[in-house]
PDB file of C-alpha atoms in Angstrom:
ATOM      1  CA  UNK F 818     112.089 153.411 113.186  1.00 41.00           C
ATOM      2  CA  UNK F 819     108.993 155.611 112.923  1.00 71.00           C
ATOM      3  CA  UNK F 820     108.913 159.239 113.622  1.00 88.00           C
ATOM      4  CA  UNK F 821     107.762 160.562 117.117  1.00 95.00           C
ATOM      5  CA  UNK F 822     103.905 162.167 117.367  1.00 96.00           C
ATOM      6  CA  UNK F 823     106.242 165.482 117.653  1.00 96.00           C
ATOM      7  CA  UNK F 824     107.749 165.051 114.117  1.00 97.00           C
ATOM      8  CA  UNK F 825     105.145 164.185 112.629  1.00 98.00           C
ATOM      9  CA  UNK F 826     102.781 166.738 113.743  1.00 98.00           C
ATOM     10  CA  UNK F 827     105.006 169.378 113.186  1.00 98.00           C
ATOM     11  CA  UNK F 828     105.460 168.158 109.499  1.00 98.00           C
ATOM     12  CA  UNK F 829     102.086 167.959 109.023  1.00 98.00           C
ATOM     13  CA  UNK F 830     101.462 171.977 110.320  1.00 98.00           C
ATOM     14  CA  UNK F 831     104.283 172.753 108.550  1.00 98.00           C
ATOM     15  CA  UNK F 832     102.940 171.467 105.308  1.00 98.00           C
ATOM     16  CA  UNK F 833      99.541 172.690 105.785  1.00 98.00           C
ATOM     17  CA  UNK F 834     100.477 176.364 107.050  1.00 98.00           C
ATOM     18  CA  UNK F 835     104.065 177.752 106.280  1.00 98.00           C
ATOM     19  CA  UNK F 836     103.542 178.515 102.822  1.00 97.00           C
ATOM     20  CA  UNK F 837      99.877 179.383 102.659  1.00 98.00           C
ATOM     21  CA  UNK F 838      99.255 180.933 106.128  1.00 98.00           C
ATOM     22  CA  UNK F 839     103.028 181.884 107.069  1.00 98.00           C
ATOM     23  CA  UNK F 840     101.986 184.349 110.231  1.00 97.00           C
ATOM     24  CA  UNK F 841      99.406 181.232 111.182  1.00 98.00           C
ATOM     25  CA  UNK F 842     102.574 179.172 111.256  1.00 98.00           C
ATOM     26  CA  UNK F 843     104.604 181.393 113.061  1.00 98.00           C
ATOM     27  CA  UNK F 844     101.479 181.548 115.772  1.00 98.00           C
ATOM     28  CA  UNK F 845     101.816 177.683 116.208  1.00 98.00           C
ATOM     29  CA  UNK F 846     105.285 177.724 116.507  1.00 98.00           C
ATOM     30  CA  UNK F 847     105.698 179.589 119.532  1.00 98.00           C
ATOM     31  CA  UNK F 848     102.573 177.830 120.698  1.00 98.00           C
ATOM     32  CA  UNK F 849     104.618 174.384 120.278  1.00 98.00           C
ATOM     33  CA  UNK F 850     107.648 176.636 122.012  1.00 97.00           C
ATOM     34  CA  UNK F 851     105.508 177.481 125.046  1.00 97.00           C
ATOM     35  CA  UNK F 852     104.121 173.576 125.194  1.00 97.00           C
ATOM     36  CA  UNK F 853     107.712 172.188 125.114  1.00 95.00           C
ATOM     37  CA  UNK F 854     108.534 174.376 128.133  1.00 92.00           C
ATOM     38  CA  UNK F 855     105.603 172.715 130.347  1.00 93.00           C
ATOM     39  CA  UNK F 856     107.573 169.279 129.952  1.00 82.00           C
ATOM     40  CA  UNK F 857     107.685 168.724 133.463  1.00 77.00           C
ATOM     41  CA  UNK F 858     104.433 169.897 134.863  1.00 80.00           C
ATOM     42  CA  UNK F 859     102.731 167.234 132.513  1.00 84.00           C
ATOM     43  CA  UNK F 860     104.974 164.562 132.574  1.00 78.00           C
ATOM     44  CA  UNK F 861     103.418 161.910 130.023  1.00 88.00           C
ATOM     45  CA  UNK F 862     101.726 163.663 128.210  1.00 95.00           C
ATOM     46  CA  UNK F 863     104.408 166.518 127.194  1.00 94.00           C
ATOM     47  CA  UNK F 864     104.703 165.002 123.586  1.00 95.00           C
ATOM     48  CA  UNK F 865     100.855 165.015 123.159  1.00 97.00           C
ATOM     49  CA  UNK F 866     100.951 168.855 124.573  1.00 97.00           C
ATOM     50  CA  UNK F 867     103.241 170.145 121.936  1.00 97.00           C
ATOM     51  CA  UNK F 868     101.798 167.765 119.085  1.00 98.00           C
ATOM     52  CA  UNK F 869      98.362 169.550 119.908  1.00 98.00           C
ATOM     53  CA  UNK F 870      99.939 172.919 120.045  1.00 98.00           C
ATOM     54  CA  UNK F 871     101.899 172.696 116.589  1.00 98.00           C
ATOM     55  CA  UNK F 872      98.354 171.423 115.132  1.00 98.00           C
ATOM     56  CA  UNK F 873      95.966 173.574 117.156  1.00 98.00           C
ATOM     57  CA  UNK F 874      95.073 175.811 114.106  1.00 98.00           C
ATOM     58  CA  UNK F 875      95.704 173.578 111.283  1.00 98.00           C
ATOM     59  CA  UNK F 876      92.142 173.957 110.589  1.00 98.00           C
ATOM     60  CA  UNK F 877      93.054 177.564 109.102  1.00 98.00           C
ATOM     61  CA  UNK F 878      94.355 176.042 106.120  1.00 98.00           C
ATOM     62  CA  UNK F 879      92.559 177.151 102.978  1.00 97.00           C
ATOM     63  CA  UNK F 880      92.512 173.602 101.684  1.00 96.00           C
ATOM     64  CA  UNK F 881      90.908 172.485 104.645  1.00 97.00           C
ATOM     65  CA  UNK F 882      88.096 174.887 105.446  1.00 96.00           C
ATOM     66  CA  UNK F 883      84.678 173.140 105.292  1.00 96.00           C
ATOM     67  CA  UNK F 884      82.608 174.404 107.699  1.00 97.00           C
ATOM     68  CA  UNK F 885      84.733 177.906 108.001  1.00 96.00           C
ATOM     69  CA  UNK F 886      85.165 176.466 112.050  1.00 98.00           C
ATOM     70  CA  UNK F 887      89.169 175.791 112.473  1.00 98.00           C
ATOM     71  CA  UNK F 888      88.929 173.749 115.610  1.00 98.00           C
ATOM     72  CA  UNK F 889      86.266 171.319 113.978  1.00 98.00           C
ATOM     73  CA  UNK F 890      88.005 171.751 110.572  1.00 98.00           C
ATOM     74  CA  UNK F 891      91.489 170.751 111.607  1.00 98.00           C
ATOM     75  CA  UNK F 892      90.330 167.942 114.069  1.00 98.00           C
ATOM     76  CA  UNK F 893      88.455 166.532 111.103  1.00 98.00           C
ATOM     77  CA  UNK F 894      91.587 166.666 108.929  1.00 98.00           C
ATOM     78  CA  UNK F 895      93.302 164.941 111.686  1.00 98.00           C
ATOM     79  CA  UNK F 896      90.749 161.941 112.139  1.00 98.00           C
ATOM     80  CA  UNK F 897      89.752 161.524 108.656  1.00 98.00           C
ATOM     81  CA  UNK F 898      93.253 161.469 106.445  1.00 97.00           C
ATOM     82  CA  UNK F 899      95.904 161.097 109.123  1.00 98.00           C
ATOM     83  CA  UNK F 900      93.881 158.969 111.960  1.00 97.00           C
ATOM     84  CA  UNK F 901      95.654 160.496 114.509  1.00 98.00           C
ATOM     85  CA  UNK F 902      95.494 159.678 118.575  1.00 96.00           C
ATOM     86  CA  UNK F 903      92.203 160.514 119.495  1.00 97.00           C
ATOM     87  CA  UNK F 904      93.239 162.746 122.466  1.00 97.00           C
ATOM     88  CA  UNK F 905      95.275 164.918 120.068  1.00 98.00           C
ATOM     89  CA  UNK F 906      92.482 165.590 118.110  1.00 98.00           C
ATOM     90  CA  UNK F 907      90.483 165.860 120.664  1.00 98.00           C
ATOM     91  CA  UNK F 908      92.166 168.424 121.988  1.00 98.00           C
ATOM     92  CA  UNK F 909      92.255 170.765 118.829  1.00 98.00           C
ATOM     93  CA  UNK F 910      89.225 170.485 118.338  1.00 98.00           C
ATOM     94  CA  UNK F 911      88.495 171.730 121.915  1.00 98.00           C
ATOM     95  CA  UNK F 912      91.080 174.071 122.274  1.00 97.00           C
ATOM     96  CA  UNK F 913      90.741 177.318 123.981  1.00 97.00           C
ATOM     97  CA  UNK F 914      87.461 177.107 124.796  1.00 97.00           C
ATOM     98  CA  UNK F 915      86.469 176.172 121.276  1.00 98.00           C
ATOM     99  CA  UNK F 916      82.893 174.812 122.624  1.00 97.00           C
ATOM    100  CA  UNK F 917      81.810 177.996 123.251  1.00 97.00           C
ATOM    101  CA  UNK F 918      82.767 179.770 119.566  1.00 97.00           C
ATOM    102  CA  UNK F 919      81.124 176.334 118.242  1.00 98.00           C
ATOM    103  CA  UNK F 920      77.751 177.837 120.101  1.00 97.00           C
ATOM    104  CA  UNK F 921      77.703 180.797 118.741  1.00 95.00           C
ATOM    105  CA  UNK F 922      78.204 179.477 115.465  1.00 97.00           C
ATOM    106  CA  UNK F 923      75.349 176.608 115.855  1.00 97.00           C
ATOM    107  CA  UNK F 924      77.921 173.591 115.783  1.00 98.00           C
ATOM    108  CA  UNK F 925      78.055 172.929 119.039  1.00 98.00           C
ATOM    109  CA  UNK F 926      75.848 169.593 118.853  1.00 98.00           C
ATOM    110  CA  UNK F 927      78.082 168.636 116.105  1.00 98.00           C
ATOM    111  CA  UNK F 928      81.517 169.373 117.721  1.00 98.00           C
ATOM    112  CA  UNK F 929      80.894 167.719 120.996  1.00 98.00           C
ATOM    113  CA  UNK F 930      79.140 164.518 119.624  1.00 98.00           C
ATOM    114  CA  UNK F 931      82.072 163.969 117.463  1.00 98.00           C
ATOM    115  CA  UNK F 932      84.618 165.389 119.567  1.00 98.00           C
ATOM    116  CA  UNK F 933      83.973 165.449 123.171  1.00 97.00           C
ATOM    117  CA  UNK F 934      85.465 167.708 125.012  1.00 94.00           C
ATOM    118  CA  UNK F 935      88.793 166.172 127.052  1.00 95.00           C
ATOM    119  CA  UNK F 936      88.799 165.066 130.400  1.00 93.00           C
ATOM    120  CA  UNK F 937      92.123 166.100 131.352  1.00 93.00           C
ATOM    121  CA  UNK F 938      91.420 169.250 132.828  1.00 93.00           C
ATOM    122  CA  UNK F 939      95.561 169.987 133.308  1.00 93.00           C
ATOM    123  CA  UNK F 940      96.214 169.330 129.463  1.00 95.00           C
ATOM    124  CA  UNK F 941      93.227 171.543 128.262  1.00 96.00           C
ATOM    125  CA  UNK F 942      94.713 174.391 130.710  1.00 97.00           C
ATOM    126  CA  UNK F 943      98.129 173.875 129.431  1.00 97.00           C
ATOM    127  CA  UNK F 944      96.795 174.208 125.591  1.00 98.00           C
ATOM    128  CA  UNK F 945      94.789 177.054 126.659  1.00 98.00           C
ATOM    129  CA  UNK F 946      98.010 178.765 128.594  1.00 98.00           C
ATOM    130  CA  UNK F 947     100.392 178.040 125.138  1.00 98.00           C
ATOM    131  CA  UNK F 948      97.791 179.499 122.866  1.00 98.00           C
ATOM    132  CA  UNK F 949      96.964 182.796 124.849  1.00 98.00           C
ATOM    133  CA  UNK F 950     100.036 183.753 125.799  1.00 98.00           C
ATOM    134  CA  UNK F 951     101.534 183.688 122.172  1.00 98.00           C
ATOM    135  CA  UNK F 952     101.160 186.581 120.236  1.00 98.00           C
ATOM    136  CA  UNK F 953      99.818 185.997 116.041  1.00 97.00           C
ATOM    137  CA  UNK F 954     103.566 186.462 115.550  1.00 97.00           C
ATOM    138  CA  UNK F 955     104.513 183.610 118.052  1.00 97.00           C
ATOM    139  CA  UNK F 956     105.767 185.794 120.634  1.00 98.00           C
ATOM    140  CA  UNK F 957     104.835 185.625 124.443  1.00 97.00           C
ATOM    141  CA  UNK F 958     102.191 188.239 125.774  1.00 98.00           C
ATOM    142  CA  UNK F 959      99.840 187.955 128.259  1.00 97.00           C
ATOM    143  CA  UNK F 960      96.228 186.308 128.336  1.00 98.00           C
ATOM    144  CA  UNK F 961      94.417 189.806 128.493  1.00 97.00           C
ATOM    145  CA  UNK F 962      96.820 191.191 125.984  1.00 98.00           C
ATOM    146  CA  UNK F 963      95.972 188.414 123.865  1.00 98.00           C
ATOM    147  CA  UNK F 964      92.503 188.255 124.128  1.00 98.00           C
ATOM    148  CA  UNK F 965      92.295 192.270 123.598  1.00 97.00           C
ATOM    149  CA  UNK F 966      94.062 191.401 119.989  1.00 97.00           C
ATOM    150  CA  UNK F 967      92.093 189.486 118.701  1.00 97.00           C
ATOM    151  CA  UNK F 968      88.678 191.358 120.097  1.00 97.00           C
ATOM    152  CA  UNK F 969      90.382 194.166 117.910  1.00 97.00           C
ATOM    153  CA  UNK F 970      91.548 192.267 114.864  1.00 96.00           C
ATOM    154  CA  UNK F 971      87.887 190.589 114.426  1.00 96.00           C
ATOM    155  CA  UNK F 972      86.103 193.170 116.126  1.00 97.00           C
ATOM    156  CA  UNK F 973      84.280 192.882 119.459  1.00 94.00           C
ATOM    157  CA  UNK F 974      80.866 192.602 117.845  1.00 96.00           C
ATOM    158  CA  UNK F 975      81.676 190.074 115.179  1.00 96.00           C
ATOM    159  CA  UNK F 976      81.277 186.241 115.790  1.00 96.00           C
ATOM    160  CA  UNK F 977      85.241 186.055 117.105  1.00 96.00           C
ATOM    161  CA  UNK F 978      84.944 188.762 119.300  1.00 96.00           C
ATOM    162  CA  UNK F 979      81.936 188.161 120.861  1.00 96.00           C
ATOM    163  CA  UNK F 980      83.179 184.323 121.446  1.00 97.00           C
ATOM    164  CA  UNK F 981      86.820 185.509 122.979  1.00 97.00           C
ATOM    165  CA  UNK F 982      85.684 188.140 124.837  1.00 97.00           C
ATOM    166  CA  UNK F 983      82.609 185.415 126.609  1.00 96.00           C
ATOM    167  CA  UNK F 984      85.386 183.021 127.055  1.00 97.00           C
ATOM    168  CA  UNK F 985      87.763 185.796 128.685  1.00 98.00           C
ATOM    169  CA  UNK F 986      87.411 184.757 131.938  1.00 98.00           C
ATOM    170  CA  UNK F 987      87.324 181.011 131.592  1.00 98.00           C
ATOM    171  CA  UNK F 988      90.624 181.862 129.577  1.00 98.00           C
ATOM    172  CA  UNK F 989      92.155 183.926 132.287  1.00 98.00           C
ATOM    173  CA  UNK F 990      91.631 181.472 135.036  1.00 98.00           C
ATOM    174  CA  UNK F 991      92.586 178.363 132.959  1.00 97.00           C
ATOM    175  CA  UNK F 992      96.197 180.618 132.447  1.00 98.00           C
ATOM    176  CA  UNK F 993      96.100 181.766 136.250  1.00 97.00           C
ATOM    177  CA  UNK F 994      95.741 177.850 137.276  1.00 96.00           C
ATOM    178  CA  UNK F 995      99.050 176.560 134.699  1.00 96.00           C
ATOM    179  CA  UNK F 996     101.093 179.860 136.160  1.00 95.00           C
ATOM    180  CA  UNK F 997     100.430 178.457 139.521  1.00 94.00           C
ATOM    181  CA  UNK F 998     101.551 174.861 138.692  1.00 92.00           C
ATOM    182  CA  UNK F 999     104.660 176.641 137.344  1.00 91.00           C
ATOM    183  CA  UNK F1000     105.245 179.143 140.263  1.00 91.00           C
ATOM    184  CA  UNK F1001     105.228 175.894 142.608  1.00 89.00           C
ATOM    185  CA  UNK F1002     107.643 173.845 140.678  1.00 84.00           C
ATOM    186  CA  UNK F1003     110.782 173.379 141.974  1.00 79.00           C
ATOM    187  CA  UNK F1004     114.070 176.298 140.041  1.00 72.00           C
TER     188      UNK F1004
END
């Protein structure tokens, strides 16, 4: 019997970031944590949600830097030596508003011809929700907490910052719309 799109993703961001990138690894841990906690407000697609959260920065990995873009790097990875789903990779290469730091670093053309942005406006959310409320460490924190560390760490005038801090309210209200999904489910 073959392992699950779980297992295997997990293995394969385990591989790529524990020993290289161990605080990257931690980050996409409680990322995967968070996903596998939104089981029930996405039904179906729960495994693909924490597959895509475990892999959403695989792209970090030294070994895999091309174009110095994680989200395009990793989702490249993804396609080219593992041929994963297509709405996995997909989704990392979209996630958390990835479209917009791909414009500020002139791949945008590139990223959404080979990657098109997902139509599954929920699933986006729900990456967006696991990413930005986990802390570098892969604790919980809040989307403007998180989006004020990292707007520090880079710097609000360098290429990261000015990308998070554009996509600050698109992240807040994609994390506002998931809380309210999870506020309405039944305790």
């Amino acid at each position: 019997m073959g392992e699950t799109m779980q297992v295997w993703a997990r293995r394969v961001a385990e591989k790529e970031l524990s020993g290289v990138l161990p605080r990257r690894w931690a980050h996409s841990q409680g990322v995967a944590a968070r996903a596998a906690g939104l089981g029930p407000v996405l039904a179906g697609d729960a495994e693909l949600l924490v597959s895509a959260a475990v892999l959403h920065d695989v792209g970090y990995a030294p070994r895999l830097t091309a174009t110095g873009f994680h989200p395009l790097d990793g989702a490249r990875f993804l396609r080219d030596e593992h041929g994963a789903d297509e709405r996995l990779v997909r989704l990392v290469a979209n996630h958390s508003f990835a479209l917009l730091e791909a414009e500020e670093r002139g791949l945008a053309e590139v990223l959404v011809r080979e990657f098109p942005v997902p139509e599954e406006a929920r699933l986006v959310d729900a990456l967006v929700y696991c990413d930005m409320t986990t802390t570098p460490d892969g604790e919980r924190t809040t989307a403007a907490e998180r989006v004020a560390e990292i707007a520090r760490r880079y710097g609000a005038d360098s290429l990261v910052g000015r990308f998070i801090l554009r996509a600050e309210p698109a992240i807040v209200t994609a994390v506002e719309r998931v809380e309210a999904v999870l506020a309405a489910q039944p305790r």
